[in-house]
Short mmCIF file of C-alpha atoms in Angstrom, two decimals:
data_model
loop_
_atom_site.label_atom_id
_atom_site.label_comp_id
_atom_site.label_asym_id
_atom_site.label_seq_id
_atom_site.Cartn_x
_atom_site.Cartn_y
_atom_site.Cartn_z
CA MET A 406 -127.72 175.86 -61.34
CA LEU A 407 -129.84 177.93 -58.99
CA ALA A 408 -132.67 175.50 -59.52
CA GLU A 409 -130.39 172.65 -58.51
CA TRP A 410 -129.38 174.32 -55.30
CA THR A 411 -132.92 175.22 -54.43
CA SER A 412 -133.76 171.54 -54.64
CA LYS A 413 -135.45 169.86 -51.77
CA TRP A 414 -132.74 167.26 -51.36
CA ILE A 415 -130.40 167.02 -48.41
CA LYS A 416 -127.46 164.88 -47.52
CA VAL A 417 -126.87 163.79 -43.93
CA PHE A 418 -123.29 164.43 -42.92
CA ASP A 419 -121.40 163.63 -39.73
CA LYS A 420 -118.01 165.27 -39.94
CA LEU A 421 -116.71 163.20 -37.04
CA ASN A 422 -117.61 159.86 -38.57
CA ASP A 423 -116.31 158.44 -41.84
CA VAL A 424 -118.16 155.18 -41.48
CA VAL A 425 -121.19 154.76 -43.75
CA ILE A 426 -123.79 152.02 -44.11
CA ASP A 427 -121.98 150.64 -47.18
CA ASP A 428 -119.08 149.57 -44.98
CA PHE A 429 -121.06 146.82 -43.24
CA ASP A 430 -121.92 143.40 -44.56
CA TYR A 431 -125.51 142.77 -45.53
CA GLU A 432 -126.03 139.95 -43.07
CA HIS A 433 -125.07 141.70 -39.84
CA GLY A 434 -125.57 145.34 -40.71
CA ILE A 435 -124.13 148.00 -38.40
CA HIS A 436 -122.23 146.35 -35.57
CA GLY A 437 -118.96 146.45 -33.66
CA LEU A 438 -117.04 149.10 -31.74
CA ILE A 439 -118.24 151.97 -33.87
CA THR A 440 -121.68 151.69 -32.26
CA THR A 441 -120.26 152.68 -28.88
CA LYS A 442 -119.20 156.01 -30.40
CA HIS A 443 -122.05 156.69 -32.81
CA CYS A 444 -125.67 155.70 -32.74
CA VAL A 445 -127.02 153.26 -35.33
CA LYS A 446 -129.38 155.82 -36.81
CA CYS A 447 -126.54 158.28 -37.40
CA ILE A 448 -124.32 155.67 -39.04
CA ALA A 449 -127.24 154.43 -41.14
CA ALA A 450 -127.98 157.92 -42.43
CA ASN A 451 -124.42 159.23 -42.75
CA GLN A 452 -123.72 160.66 -46.23
CA CYS A 453 -127.05 159.45 -47.56
CA TRP A 454 -129.33 161.60 -49.71
CA PHE A 455 -132.95 162.29 -48.86
CA VAL A 456 -135.78 164.53 -49.91
CA ASP A 457 -136.18 167.23 -47.29
CA GLU A 458 -139.73 166.23 -46.32
CA LYS A 459 -141.36 164.35 -43.52
CA ASN A 460 -141.25 160.56 -44.05
CA LYS A 461 -138.61 160.99 -46.74
CA LYS A 462 -135.68 161.68 -44.45
CA PRO A 463 -134.77 160.37 -40.98
CA GLU A 464 -136.86 162.17 -38.40
CA GLN A 465 -135.12 164.78 -36.33
CA MET A 466 -135.26 164.49 -32.59
CA GLU A 467 -138.18 166.33 -31.03
CA TYR A 468 -136.98 169.01 -28.63
CA SER A 469 -140.27 170.44 -27.43
CA PHE A 470 -140.42 171.55 -23.78
CA GLU A 471 -142.44 168.46 -22.96
CA GLU A 472 -139.95 166.18 -24.68
CA ILE A 473 -136.99 167.82 -22.96
CA LEU A 474 -138.64 167.52 -19.58
CA LYS A 475 -139.64 163.91 -20.24
CA ASP A 476 -136.19 163.13 -21.56
CA THR A 477 -134.31 164.45 -18.58
CA LYS A 478 -136.79 163.26 -15.96
CA ASN A 479 -135.22 159.91 -15.24
CA LYS A 480 -131.69 161.22 -15.57
CA ARG A 481 -131.92 163.93 -12.93
CA GLY A 482 -129.61 162.79 -10.13
CA LEU A 483 -128.54 164.39 -6.88
CA TYR A 484 -125.50 166.30 -8.14
CA HIS A 485 -125.74 165.90 -11.93
CA TYR A 486 -127.59 164.00 -14.63
CA ASN A 487 -127.26 160.23 -14.17
CA CYS A 488 -125.80 160.72 -10.67
CA HIS A 489 -126.12 157.65 -8.48
CA CYS A 490 -125.61 159.44 -5.17
CA LYS A 491 -128.41 159.44 -2.60
CA GLU A 492 -128.80 161.20 0.71
CA ILE A 493 -129.57 158.75 3.51
CA ASN A 494 -130.78 159.86 6.92
CA ILE A 495 -128.42 158.96 9.76
CA PRO A 496 -128.59 159.55 13.53
CA THR A 497 -126.87 162.64 14.88
CA PRO A 498 -123.23 161.59 15.24
CA LYS A 499 -121.75 161.19 18.71
CA GLU A 500 -118.37 162.68 19.49
CA SER A 501 -117.07 159.18 20.08
CA GLU A 502 -118.00 158.21 16.53
CA ILE A 503 -115.90 160.90 14.90
CA LYS A 504 -112.34 160.07 14.03
CA LEU A 505 -110.04 163.03 13.61
CA ILE A 506 -107.17 162.49 11.19
CA ILE A 507 -104.43 165.01 11.88
CA PRO A 508 -101.25 164.60 9.83
CA GLU A 509 -98.16 165.21 11.94
CA GLY A 510 -97.20 168.31 10.03
CA LYS A 511 -100.43 170.09 10.94
CA ILE A 512 -99.57 170.04 14.62
CA GLY A 513 -96.14 171.48 13.95
CA TRP A 514 -97.77 174.12 11.76
CA LEU A 515 -100.23 175.07 14.53
CA PHE A 516 -97.55 175.37 17.17
CA LYS A 517 -95.30 177.36 14.85
CA ASP A 518 -97.55 179.46 12.68
CA LYS A 519 -100.29 180.06 15.25
CA GLU A 520 -98.08 180.25 18.33
CA GLY A 521 -98.93 183.90 18.86
CA LEU A 522 -102.64 183.30 18.59
CA VAL A 523 -102.61 180.32 20.93
CA LYS A 524 -100.33 181.98 23.50
CA LYS A 525 -101.13 185.66 23.40
CA ALA A 526 -104.72 185.70 22.23
CA LEU A 527 -106.09 182.55 23.90
CA GLY A 528 -103.70 182.29 26.84
CA TYR A 529 -102.63 178.68 26.25
CA GLU A 530 -99.26 177.05 25.94
CA PRO A 531 -99.00 175.48 22.48
CA ASN A 532 -98.56 171.91 23.72
CA ASP A 533 -100.27 168.52 23.73
CA ASP A 534 -102.64 169.54 26.55
CA PHE A 535 -103.97 172.39 24.44
CA LEU A 536 -104.18 170.10 21.41
CA GLU A 537 -106.31 167.58 23.30
CA TYR A 538 -108.61 170.33 24.59
CA PHE A 539 -108.86 171.80 21.10
CA LYS A 540 -109.75 168.44 19.55
CA LYS A 541 -112.57 167.95 22.06
CA GLN A 542 -113.93 171.37 21.23
CA VAL A 543 -113.79 170.57 17.51
CA LEU A 544 -115.74 167.34 18.07
CA LYS A 545 -118.34 169.14 20.17
CA SER A 546 -118.92 171.86 17.57
CA TYR A 547 -118.96 169.47 14.62
CA CYS A 548 -121.51 167.18 16.26
CA GLN A 549 -123.64 170.23 16.93
CA GLY A 550 -123.46 171.00 13.23
CA LYS A 551 -121.56 174.25 13.71
CA TYR A 552 -119.79 174.29 10.39
CA TYR A 553 -120.27 175.34 6.82
CA ILE A 554 -118.93 174.09 3.53
CA LEU A 555 -116.08 176.06 1.98
CA GLY A 556 -115.78 174.15 -1.25
CA ILE A 557 -115.49 170.75 -2.87
CA ASP A 558 -112.45 169.66 -4.83
CA GLU A 559 -110.06 166.74 -5.36
CA HIS A 560 -109.07 166.89 -1.70
CA GLY A 561 -112.64 166.45 -0.53
CA VAL A 562 -115.45 168.48 0.96
CA ALA A 563 -113.75 171.31 2.86
CA ILE A 564 -115.58 172.66 5.89
CA SER A 565 -114.91 175.38 8.42
CA VAL A 566 -115.87 174.42 11.97
CA LYS A 567 -116.73 177.14 14.53
CA VAL A 568 -114.75 176.14 17.63
CA GLU A 569 -115.44 177.68 21.05
CA ILE A 570 -112.33 178.23 23.17
CA ASN A 571 -112.48 179.33 26.78
CA GLY A 572 -109.50 181.61 27.44
CA SER A 573 -106.78 180.41 29.77
CA GLY A 574 -104.16 182.15 31.94
CA GLU A 575 -104.58 185.88 31.50
CA LYS A 576 -107.56 185.23 29.26
CA THR A 577 -109.49 183.14 31.77
CA GLY A 578 -113.19 184.03 31.81
CA LYS A 579 -113.23 185.07 28.18
CA THR A 580 -114.69 183.03 25.34
CA TYR A 581 -113.24 182.99 21.84
CA TYR A 582 -114.43 181.48 18.57
CA VAL A 583 -111.86 180.28 16.09
CA ARG A 584 -112.22 178.61 12.70
CA SER A 585 -110.82 175.16 12.12
CA GLY A 586 -110.50 173.75 8.62
CA TRP A 587 -111.27 170.10 7.91
CA MET A 588 -112.05 167.77 5.06
CA VAL A 589 -115.09 165.58 5.57
CA PHE A 590 -113.94 162.00 5.02
CA SER A 591 -116.09 158.91 4.83
CA ASN A 592 -118.22 157.59 7.66
CA GLY A 593 -117.53 160.20 10.31
CA LYS A 594 -113.85 160.83 9.67
CA LEU A 595 -112.53 164.38 9.51
CA LYS A 596 -109.12 165.05 8.04
CA ASN A 597 -107.47 168.18 9.22
CA ASN A 598 -106.69 171.03 6.86
CA THR A 599 -105.57 173.57 9.39
CA LEU A 600 -106.23 173.30 13.11
CA ILE A 601 -106.71 177.01 13.63
CA ALA A 602 -107.29 179.02 10.47
CA GLY A 603 -107.98 182.25 12.35
CA TRP A 604 -110.87 183.93 14.11
CA TRP A 605 -114.45 183.01 13.42
CA LEU A 606 -116.03 185.95 11.67
CA ASN A 607 -119.73 186.67 11.62
CA GLU A 608 -120.91 183.58 9.75
CA VAL A 609 -124.07 182.12 11.24
CA VAL A 610 -123.95 178.34 11.61
CA MET B 650 -91.91 170.75 -4.70
CA LYS B 651 -93.25 169.14 -1.55
CA LEU B 652 -94.89 169.65 1.84
CA PHE B 653 -94.22 173.04 3.47
CA ASP B 654 -92.48 174.50 0.40
CA LYS B 655 -93.44 178.12 -0.20
CA VAL B 656 -95.04 178.35 -3.62
CA LYS B 657 -96.26 181.06 -5.97
CA VAL B 658 -99.50 180.79 -7.96
CA LEU B 659 -98.74 181.24 -11.66
CA GLU B 660 -102.26 181.29 -13.10
CA SER B 661 -105.66 182.73 -12.29
CA ARG B 662 -108.57 180.33 -12.49
CA GLN B 663 -112.20 180.53 -11.47
CA ARG B 664 -111.79 177.73 -8.96
CA TYR B 665 -109.05 179.77 -7.27
CA SER B 666 -110.79 183.13 -7.42
CA GLU B 667 -113.85 181.56 -5.80
CA ARG B 668 -111.63 181.24 -2.73
CA GLU B 669 -110.04 184.65 -3.29
CA ILE B 670 -106.77 183.22 -4.55
CA TYR B 671 -105.18 184.98 -7.50
CA LYS B 672 -102.11 184.79 -9.72
CA GLY B 673 -98.95 185.92 -7.93
CA MET B 674 -100.05 185.03 -4.41
CA ILE B 675 -97.60 183.07 -2.28
CA GLY B 676 -98.66 180.27 0.02
CA THR B 677 -97.33 177.13 1.68
CA ILE B 678 -98.05 173.52 0.70
CA ILE B 679 -99.99 172.30 3.71
CA ASP B 680 -100.76 168.68 2.81
CA ALA B 681 -98.21 166.05 1.89
CA GLU B 682 -100.33 164.20 -0.64
CA ILE B 683 -101.11 165.18 -4.21
CA ARG B 684 -104.70 164.62 -5.23
CA GLY B 685 -105.91 165.11 -8.76
CA ARG B 686 -102.54 166.65 -9.68
CA THR B 687 -103.11 169.41 -7.13
CA PHE B 688 -101.42 170.36 -3.88
CA ASN B 689 -103.41 171.85 -1.02
CA VAL B 690 -101.88 175.27 -0.41
CA ILE B 691 -102.49 177.52 2.60
CA PHE B 692 -102.46 181.28 2.23
CA THR B 693 -102.04 183.28 5.42
CA ASP B 694 -102.48 186.95 6.22
CA PRO B 695 -98.94 188.44 6.07
CA THR B 696 -99.80 191.04 8.73
CA PRO B 697 -97.33 190.66 11.65
CA PHE B 698 -98.97 189.22 14.79
CA THR B 699 -98.90 191.89 17.48
CA GLU B 700 -101.09 192.95 20.40
CA GLU B 701 -102.74 195.47 18.08
CA THR B 702 -103.31 193.19 15.13
CA MET B 703 -103.96 189.86 16.79
CA TYR B 704 -107.76 190.07 16.72
CA SER B 705 -107.98 191.51 13.21
CA ILE B 706 -105.75 189.14 11.28
CA LYS B 707 -107.63 187.54 8.40
CA PRO B 708 -108.34 183.81 8.41
CA ASP B 709 -106.17 181.42 6.44
CA ILE B 710 -107.42 180.23 3.07
CA ILE B 711 -106.71 176.73 1.81
CA CYS B 712 -107.07 175.96 -1.86
CA ALA B 713 -106.18 173.02 -4.08
CA ILE B 714 -103.83 174.39 -6.76
CA TYR B 715 -102.80 172.50 -9.88
CA ILE B 716 -99.13 171.61 -9.84
CA LYS B 717 -98.80 173.12 -13.30
CA ASP B 718 -99.85 176.46 -11.75
CA LEU B 719 -97.24 176.41 -8.97
CA GLU B 720 -93.63 177.53 -8.69
CA VAL B 721 -91.39 176.93 -5.67
CA VAL B 722 -90.28 180.13 -3.96
CA GLU B 723 -88.60 178.59 -0.93
CA GLU B 724 -87.92 174.93 -0.23
CA SER B 725 -88.73 173.30 3.09
CA ASP B 726 -86.43 170.83 4.80
CA CYS B 727 -88.98 167.98 4.84
CA THR B 728 -87.36 164.58 4.55
CA ASP B 729 -88.94 161.57 2.84
CA ASP B 730 -89.50 160.02 6.29
CA TYR B 731 -91.42 163.10 7.38
CA LEU B 732 -93.43 163.06 4.17
CA LEU B 733 -94.32 159.42 4.75
CA ILE B 734 -95.75 160.00 8.23
CA ASN B 735 -97.84 162.81 6.78
CA LEU B 736 -99.27 160.76 3.94
CA PRO B 737 -102.71 159.17 4.31
CA LYS B 738 -102.34 155.81 6.03
CA GLN B 739 -98.61 156.33 5.61
CA ASN B 740 -98.95 154.85 2.14
CA PRO B 741 -95.74 155.46 0.13
CA LYS B 742 -97.69 155.08 -3.12
CA TRP B 743 -99.30 158.49 -2.73
CA PHE B 744 -97.78 160.97 -5.11
CA CYS B 745 -96.24 163.66 -2.96
CA LYS B 746 -93.30 165.34 -4.68
CA VAL B 747 -92.45 167.11 -7.90
CA GLU B 748 -88.87 166.66 -9.07
CA ASP B 749 -87.28 167.36 -12.46
CA GLY B 750 -90.68 167.89 -14.05
CA TYR B 751 -92.18 164.66 -12.73
CA ILE B 752 -94.85 164.04 -10.11
CA ILE B 753 -93.41 161.17 -8.07
CA ASN B 754 -94.17 159.08 -5.01
CA LEU B 755 -91.84 157.80 -2.33
CA LEU B 756 -91.24 154.64 -4.36
CA GLY B 757 -89.85 156.79 -7.17
CA GLU B 758 -92.78 156.05 -9.49
CA LYS B 759 -93.74 158.78 -11.95
CA LEU B 760 -97.28 159.97 -12.61
CA ASN B 761 -96.87 162.19 -15.69
CA LYS B 762 -95.39 160.72 -18.83
CA ILE B 763 -93.79 163.84 -20.30
CA PRO B 764 -91.53 165.92 -18.02
CA TYR B 765 -93.03 169.28 -17.05
CA ASP B 766 -96.32 168.35 -18.71
CA TYR B 767 -98.21 167.62 -15.52
CA ASP B 768 -101.37 166.59 -17.36
CA SER B 769 -99.61 163.90 -19.40
CA MET C 1435 -133.88 156.01 19.34
CA LEU C 1436 -136.62 157.95 17.58
CA ALA C 1437 -134.83 161.17 18.40
CA GLU C 1438 -131.70 159.82 16.76
CA TRP C 1439 -133.49 158.96 13.56
CA THR C 1440 -135.23 162.30 13.40
CA SER C 1441 -131.81 163.91 13.37
CA LYS C 1442 -130.93 166.37 10.67
CA TRP C 1443 -127.87 164.44 9.55
CA ILE C 1444 -127.52 162.66 6.24
CA LYS C 1445 -124.94 160.44 4.66
CA VAL C 1446 -124.21 160.62 0.94
CA PHE C 1447 -124.16 157.17 -0.57
CA ASP C 1448 -123.36 155.99 -4.09
CA LYS C 1449 -124.15 152.30 -4.28
CA LEU C 1450 -122.24 151.95 -7.55
CA ASN C 1451 -119.01 153.45 -6.26
CA ASP C 1452 -116.82 152.09 -3.47
CA VAL C 1453 -114.19 154.79 -3.83
CA VAL C 1454 -114.25 157.36 -1.04
CA ILE C 1455 -112.19 160.50 -0.59
CA ASP C 1456 -109.97 158.81 2.01
CA ASP C 1457 -108.34 156.76 -0.72
CA PHE C 1458 -108.80 159.00 -3.71
CA ASP C 1459 -106.44 159.05 -5.52
CA TYR C 1460 -102.99 157.95 -4.65
CA GLU C 1461 -102.53 155.98 -7.82
CA HIS C 1462 -104.46 157.35 -10.73
CA GLY C 1463 -104.62 161.11 -10.38
CA ILE C 1464 -107.50 163.19 -11.64
CA HIS C 1465 -107.15 161.70 -15.08
CA GLY C 1466 -107.40 158.20 -13.66
CA LEU C 1467 -110.07 155.73 -14.58
CA ILE C 1468 -112.33 156.41 -11.65
CA THR C 1469 -113.02 160.02 -12.65
CA THR C 1470 -114.19 158.96 -16.09
CA LYS C 1471 -116.93 157.00 -14.33
CA HIS C 1472 -117.74 159.30 -11.42
CA CYS C 1473 -117.45 163.03 -10.98
CA VAL C 1474 -115.04 164.51 -8.43
CA LYS C 1475 -117.87 165.97 -6.37
CA CYS C 1476 -119.55 162.56 -6.05
CA ILE C 1477 -116.31 160.87 -5.01
CA ALA C 1478 -115.57 163.68 -2.55
CA ALA C 1479 -118.99 163.30 -0.90
CA ASN C 1480 -119.40 159.53 -1.08
CA GLN C 1481 -120.18 158.02 2.36
CA CYS C 1482 -119.60 161.32 4.12
CA TRP C 1483 -121.89 162.70 6.82
CA PHE C 1484 -123.45 166.14 6.64
CA VAL C 1485 -126.11 168.21 8.36
CA ASP C 1486 -129.16 168.32 6.11
CA GLU C 1487 -129.10 172.10 5.66
CA LYS C 1488 -127.99 174.51 2.97
CA ASN C 1489 -124.23 175.24 3.11
CA LYS C 1490 -123.73 172.22 5.37
CA LYS C 1491 -124.04 169.57 2.69
CA PRO C 1492 -122.98 169.49 -0.97
CA GLU C 1493 -125.49 171.43 -3.02
CA ARG C 1494 -127.88 169.44 -5.15
CA MET C 1495 -128.03 170.15 -8.83
CA GLU C 1496 -130.62 172.75 -9.77
CA TYR C 1497 -133.26 171.28 -12.06
CA SER C 1498 -135.47 174.30 -12.60
CA PHE C 1499 -137.12 174.55 -15.98
CA GLU C 1500 -134.68 177.29 -17.01
CA GLU C 1501 -131.71 175.21 -15.90
CA ILE C 1502 -132.89 172.18 -17.81
CA LEU C 1503 -133.41 174.20 -20.95
CA LYS C 1504 -130.02 175.91 -20.57
CA ASP C 1505 -128.37 172.60 -19.83
CA THR C 1506 -129.64 170.83 -22.89
CA LYS C 1507 -129.39 173.79 -25.25
CA ASN C 1508 -125.93 173.10 -26.60
CA LYS C 1509 -126.40 169.38 -26.59
CA ARG C 1510 -129.45 169.23 -28.84
CA GLY C 1511 -128.28 167.51 -32.01
CA LEU C 1512 -130.11 166.43 -35.15
CA TYR C 1513 -131.12 162.94 -34.05
CA HIS C 1514 -130.19 162.90 -30.35
CA TYR C 1515 -128.34 164.89 -27.71
CA ASN C 1516 -124.71 165.48 -28.71
CA CYS C 1517 -125.41 164.29 -32.26
CA HIS C 1518 -122.89 165.54 -34.81
CA CYS C 1519 -125.03 164.90 -37.87
CA LYS C 1520 -126.06 167.83 -40.04
CA GLU C 1521 -128.39 168.09 -43.00
CA ILE C 1522 -126.63 169.66 -45.99
CA ASN C 1523 -128.54 170.90 -49.01
CA ILE C 1524 -127.61 169.13 -52.24
CA PRO C 1525 -128.83 169.51 -55.84
CA ALA C 1526 -131.66 167.20 -56.88
CA PRO C 1527 -129.92 163.99 -57.93
CA LYS C 1528 -129.81 162.99 -61.61
CA GLU C 1529 -130.64 159.43 -62.60
CA SER C 1530 -127.07 159.04 -63.86
CA GLU C 1531 -125.74 159.81 -60.38
CA ILE C 1532 -127.62 156.99 -58.71
CA GLU C 1533 -125.87 153.65 -58.40
CA LEU C 1534 -128.19 150.68 -57.93
CA ILE C 1535 -126.70 147.78 -56.01
CA ILE C 1536 -128.67 144.62 -56.73
CA PRO C 1537 -127.31 141.43 -55.20
CA GLU C 1538 -127.65 138.54 -57.65
CA GLY C 1539 -130.09 136.68 -55.44
CA LYS C 1540 -132.58 139.53 -55.61
CA ILE C 1541 -132.93 139.10 -59.37
CA GLY C 1542 -133.50 135.38 -59.02
CA TRP C 1543 -136.03 136.11 -56.32
CA LEU C 1544 -137.89 138.56 -58.58
CA PHE C 1545 -138.01 136.17 -61.51
CA ASN C 1546 -138.99 133.29 -59.29
CA ASP C 1547 -141.25 134.70 -56.59
CA LYS C 1548 -142.82 137.51 -58.60
CA GLU C 1549 -143.01 135.64 -61.89
CA GLY C 1550 -146.79 135.67 -61.85
CA LEU C 1551 -146.98 139.38 -61.11
CA VAL C 1552 -144.46 140.27 -63.81
CA LYS C 1553 -145.95 137.96 -66.41
CA LYS C 1554 -149.66 137.88 -65.80
CA ALA C 1555 -150.30 141.23 -64.17
CA LEU C 1556 -147.80 143.45 -65.99
CA GLY C 1557 -147.51 141.50 -69.22
CA TYR C 1558 -143.71 141.21 -69.26
CA GLU C 1559 -141.38 138.29 -69.62
CA PRO C 1560 -139.27 138.06 -66.45
CA ASN C 1561 -135.91 138.59 -68.17
CA GLU C 1562 -132.97 140.97 -68.39
CA GLU C 1563 -134.86 143.31 -70.66
CA PHE C 1564 -137.63 143.75 -68.11
CA LEU C 1565 -135.01 144.19 -65.39
CA GLU C 1566 -133.32 147.01 -67.27
CA TYR C 1567 -136.67 148.71 -67.88
CA PHE C 1568 -137.61 148.31 -64.23
CA LYS C 1569 -134.32 149.76 -63.01
CA LYS C 1570 -134.85 152.84 -65.18
CA GLN C 1571 -138.30 153.29 -63.70
CA VAL C 1572 -136.89 152.96 -60.18
CA LEU C 1573 -134.30 155.66 -60.90
CA LYS C 1574 -136.94 157.93 -62.37
CA SER C 1575 -139.24 157.61 -59.37
CA TYR C 1576 -136.49 157.92 -56.81
CA CYS C 1577 -135.10 161.08 -58.41
CA LYS C 1578 -138.58 162.56 -58.30
CA GLY C 1579 -138.67 161.74 -54.60
CA GLN C 1580 -141.50 159.24 -54.93
CA TYR C 1581 -140.61 157.18 -51.90
CA TYR C 1582 -141.12 157.06 -48.19
CA ILE C 1583 -139.06 155.74 -45.30
CA LEU C 1584 -140.14 152.38 -43.89
CA ASN C 1585 -137.71 152.23 -40.99
CA ILE C 1586 -134.14 152.77 -39.88
CA ASN C 1587 -132.15 150.01 -38.26
CA LYS C 1588 -128.72 148.45 -38.28
CA TYR C 1589 -129.14 147.48 -41.94
CA GLY C 1590 -129.68 151.08 -42.99
CA VAL C 1591 -132.49 153.42 -43.96
CA SER C 1592 -135.09 151.33 -45.73
CA ILE C 1593 -137.38 153.01 -48.24
CA SER C 1594 -140.29 151.99 -50.41
CA ILE C 1595 -140.29 153.50 -53.94
CA LYS C 1596 -143.45 153.97 -55.96
CA VAL C 1597 -142.49 152.60 -59.40
CA LYS C 1598 -144.64 153.27 -62.43
CA VAL C 1599 -144.76 150.32 -64.87
CA GLU C 1600 -146.46 150.61 -68.25
CA GLY C 1601 -148.21 147.33 -69.06
CA SER C 1602 -146.86 145.20 -71.89
CA GLY C 1603 -148.28 142.51 -74.19
CA GLU C 1604 -151.90 142.00 -73.20
CA LYS C 1605 -151.56 144.81 -70.67
CA THR C 1606 -150.34 147.43 -73.11
CA GLY C 1607 -152.00 150.79 -72.54
CA LYS C 1608 -152.45 150.20 -68.84
CA THR C 1609 -150.37 151.78 -66.09
CA TYR C 1610 -149.47 150.04 -62.87
CA TYR C 1611 -147.74 151.16 -59.69
CA VAL C 1612 -145.62 148.70 -57.74
CA ARG C 1613 -143.56 149.10 -54.59
CA SER C 1614 -139.84 148.50 -54.70
CA GLY C 1615 -137.85 148.15 -51.46
CA TRP C 1616 -134.36 149.65 -51.17
CA MET C 1617 -131.77 150.64 -48.63
CA VAL C 1618 -130.40 154.16 -48.99
CA PHE C 1619 -126.62 153.86 -49.11
CA SER C 1620 -124.10 156.68 -49.06
CA ASN C 1621 -123.76 159.32 -51.76
CA GLY C 1622 -126.55 158.27 -54.08
CA LYS C 1623 -126.29 154.50 -53.85
CA LEU C 1624 -129.39 152.37 -53.40
CA LYS C 1625 -129.16 148.73 -52.38
CA SER C 1626 -132.07 146.55 -53.34
CA ASN C 1627 -134.12 144.87 -50.65
CA THR C 1628 -136.78 143.48 -52.93
CA LEU C 1629 -137.22 144.62 -56.51
CA ILE C 1630 -140.98 144.27 -56.49
CA ALA C 1631 -142.57 144.05 -53.08
CA GLY C 1632 -146.13 144.14 -54.39
CA TRP C 1633 -148.65 146.71 -55.50
CA TRP C 1634 -148.41 150.30 -54.42
CA LEU C 1635 -151.29 150.98 -52.10
CA ASN C 1636 -152.72 154.40 -51.45
CA GLU C 1637 -149.71 156.05 -49.86
CA VAL C 1638 -149.21 159.60 -51.12
CA VAL C 1639 -145.61 160.37 -51.98
#
């Protein structure tokens, strides 16, 4: 018995595939949907017996460093293997080219949630005049590249823009930096996350 | 569950902790639309805004949280009309509410097949 | 104009994907069709503008040698990346365990095409008796592992078996080696390609 089990024979076994070469007709061989799930070599060898020697069993894939490097060379994309994305150079965007998308609720949120900051800390009335001024400052900073990426998820590429605000009223003569959260949308559009997310900290942009 | 509802995070995940959001934190849904079965939720520093604190209050954090990881703590009074004007391109097909275990849009269409299984 | 084009801004562009974050994904959700084709990061960045600096554009994938090795480590299967096939040790097969599948036409072909070889060179009459003898010799050789793989394709794993034939009639006392072509089928079955393909050459098996 021991001798049997120390034999040099192996059986190829794919536990996720019941299909074997016997299941195909002799004329066409392995064909049909199954080949989108499993490669022909694996189906051909599945549950077959071979002597465990070179040229007597299907050759294993070669995973030497060179092979791995060669193998992945043409698959290495920008963000992942087989990624089609490219980075294309574009001219520095002009403020007039940027379209700000601000859902209605964000304005209400700013005037409500950040009323204290706008009024007491910056010296502005939370109204449309301030909003227009703020939007211009956002455009200016963004076009100067004063932002950094917070994260990327299903809602898009989230950035934090460093916005310079010149104090008004009692705060005239002072300069403040606040953070404004946006999603980068296609072709120069920015969709607002939160108009003022708080003070700009020490991040260098 | 909809825009401006206060919500509690029920699970910890790496994608949340990367933005310093953890289980139990309470935030507000800040975007009307649902993307990838997530709502964008804003978390603000609860410190009261006073003369003393106004320059030291921490910045808001916005994070996309899976609907399955959210629980409503306090409902907002947003109407469907208000939701619509807040949806991208005012498209009523965007999924924007969670009711009776279903993710729905303003046309009443359901996204998940099994109630309360938001991945179905 | 030159100054514009020497700007540090880039646009991410996926020529195979029209979907941009603006429209993603009011209909399908994360489990929708589009995300099976493209990753969320690529959709989020598609056609968006960024400053060409670290933290201001989506990070590229890291393709250092270590990363590539780490990346492929768990994907390296027997015959290809993500292959489920395994080699399982089995006892050396007994002749009684091997089932020979010989389509009728192959016998006719042997008696017709290889009549000269069977008759004149080996000294046998091309009949059922010779066929039975030949089959036994095939089984004997195969179970001793005296074969090698010719190729693997949609028809299966094709092998050439070195079959020992003792001469008969005028050729009694002489020993000949012929090649017999078979397809390895599942669990010990062999399907005949050509019973006698010619003389065994110098291949060592």
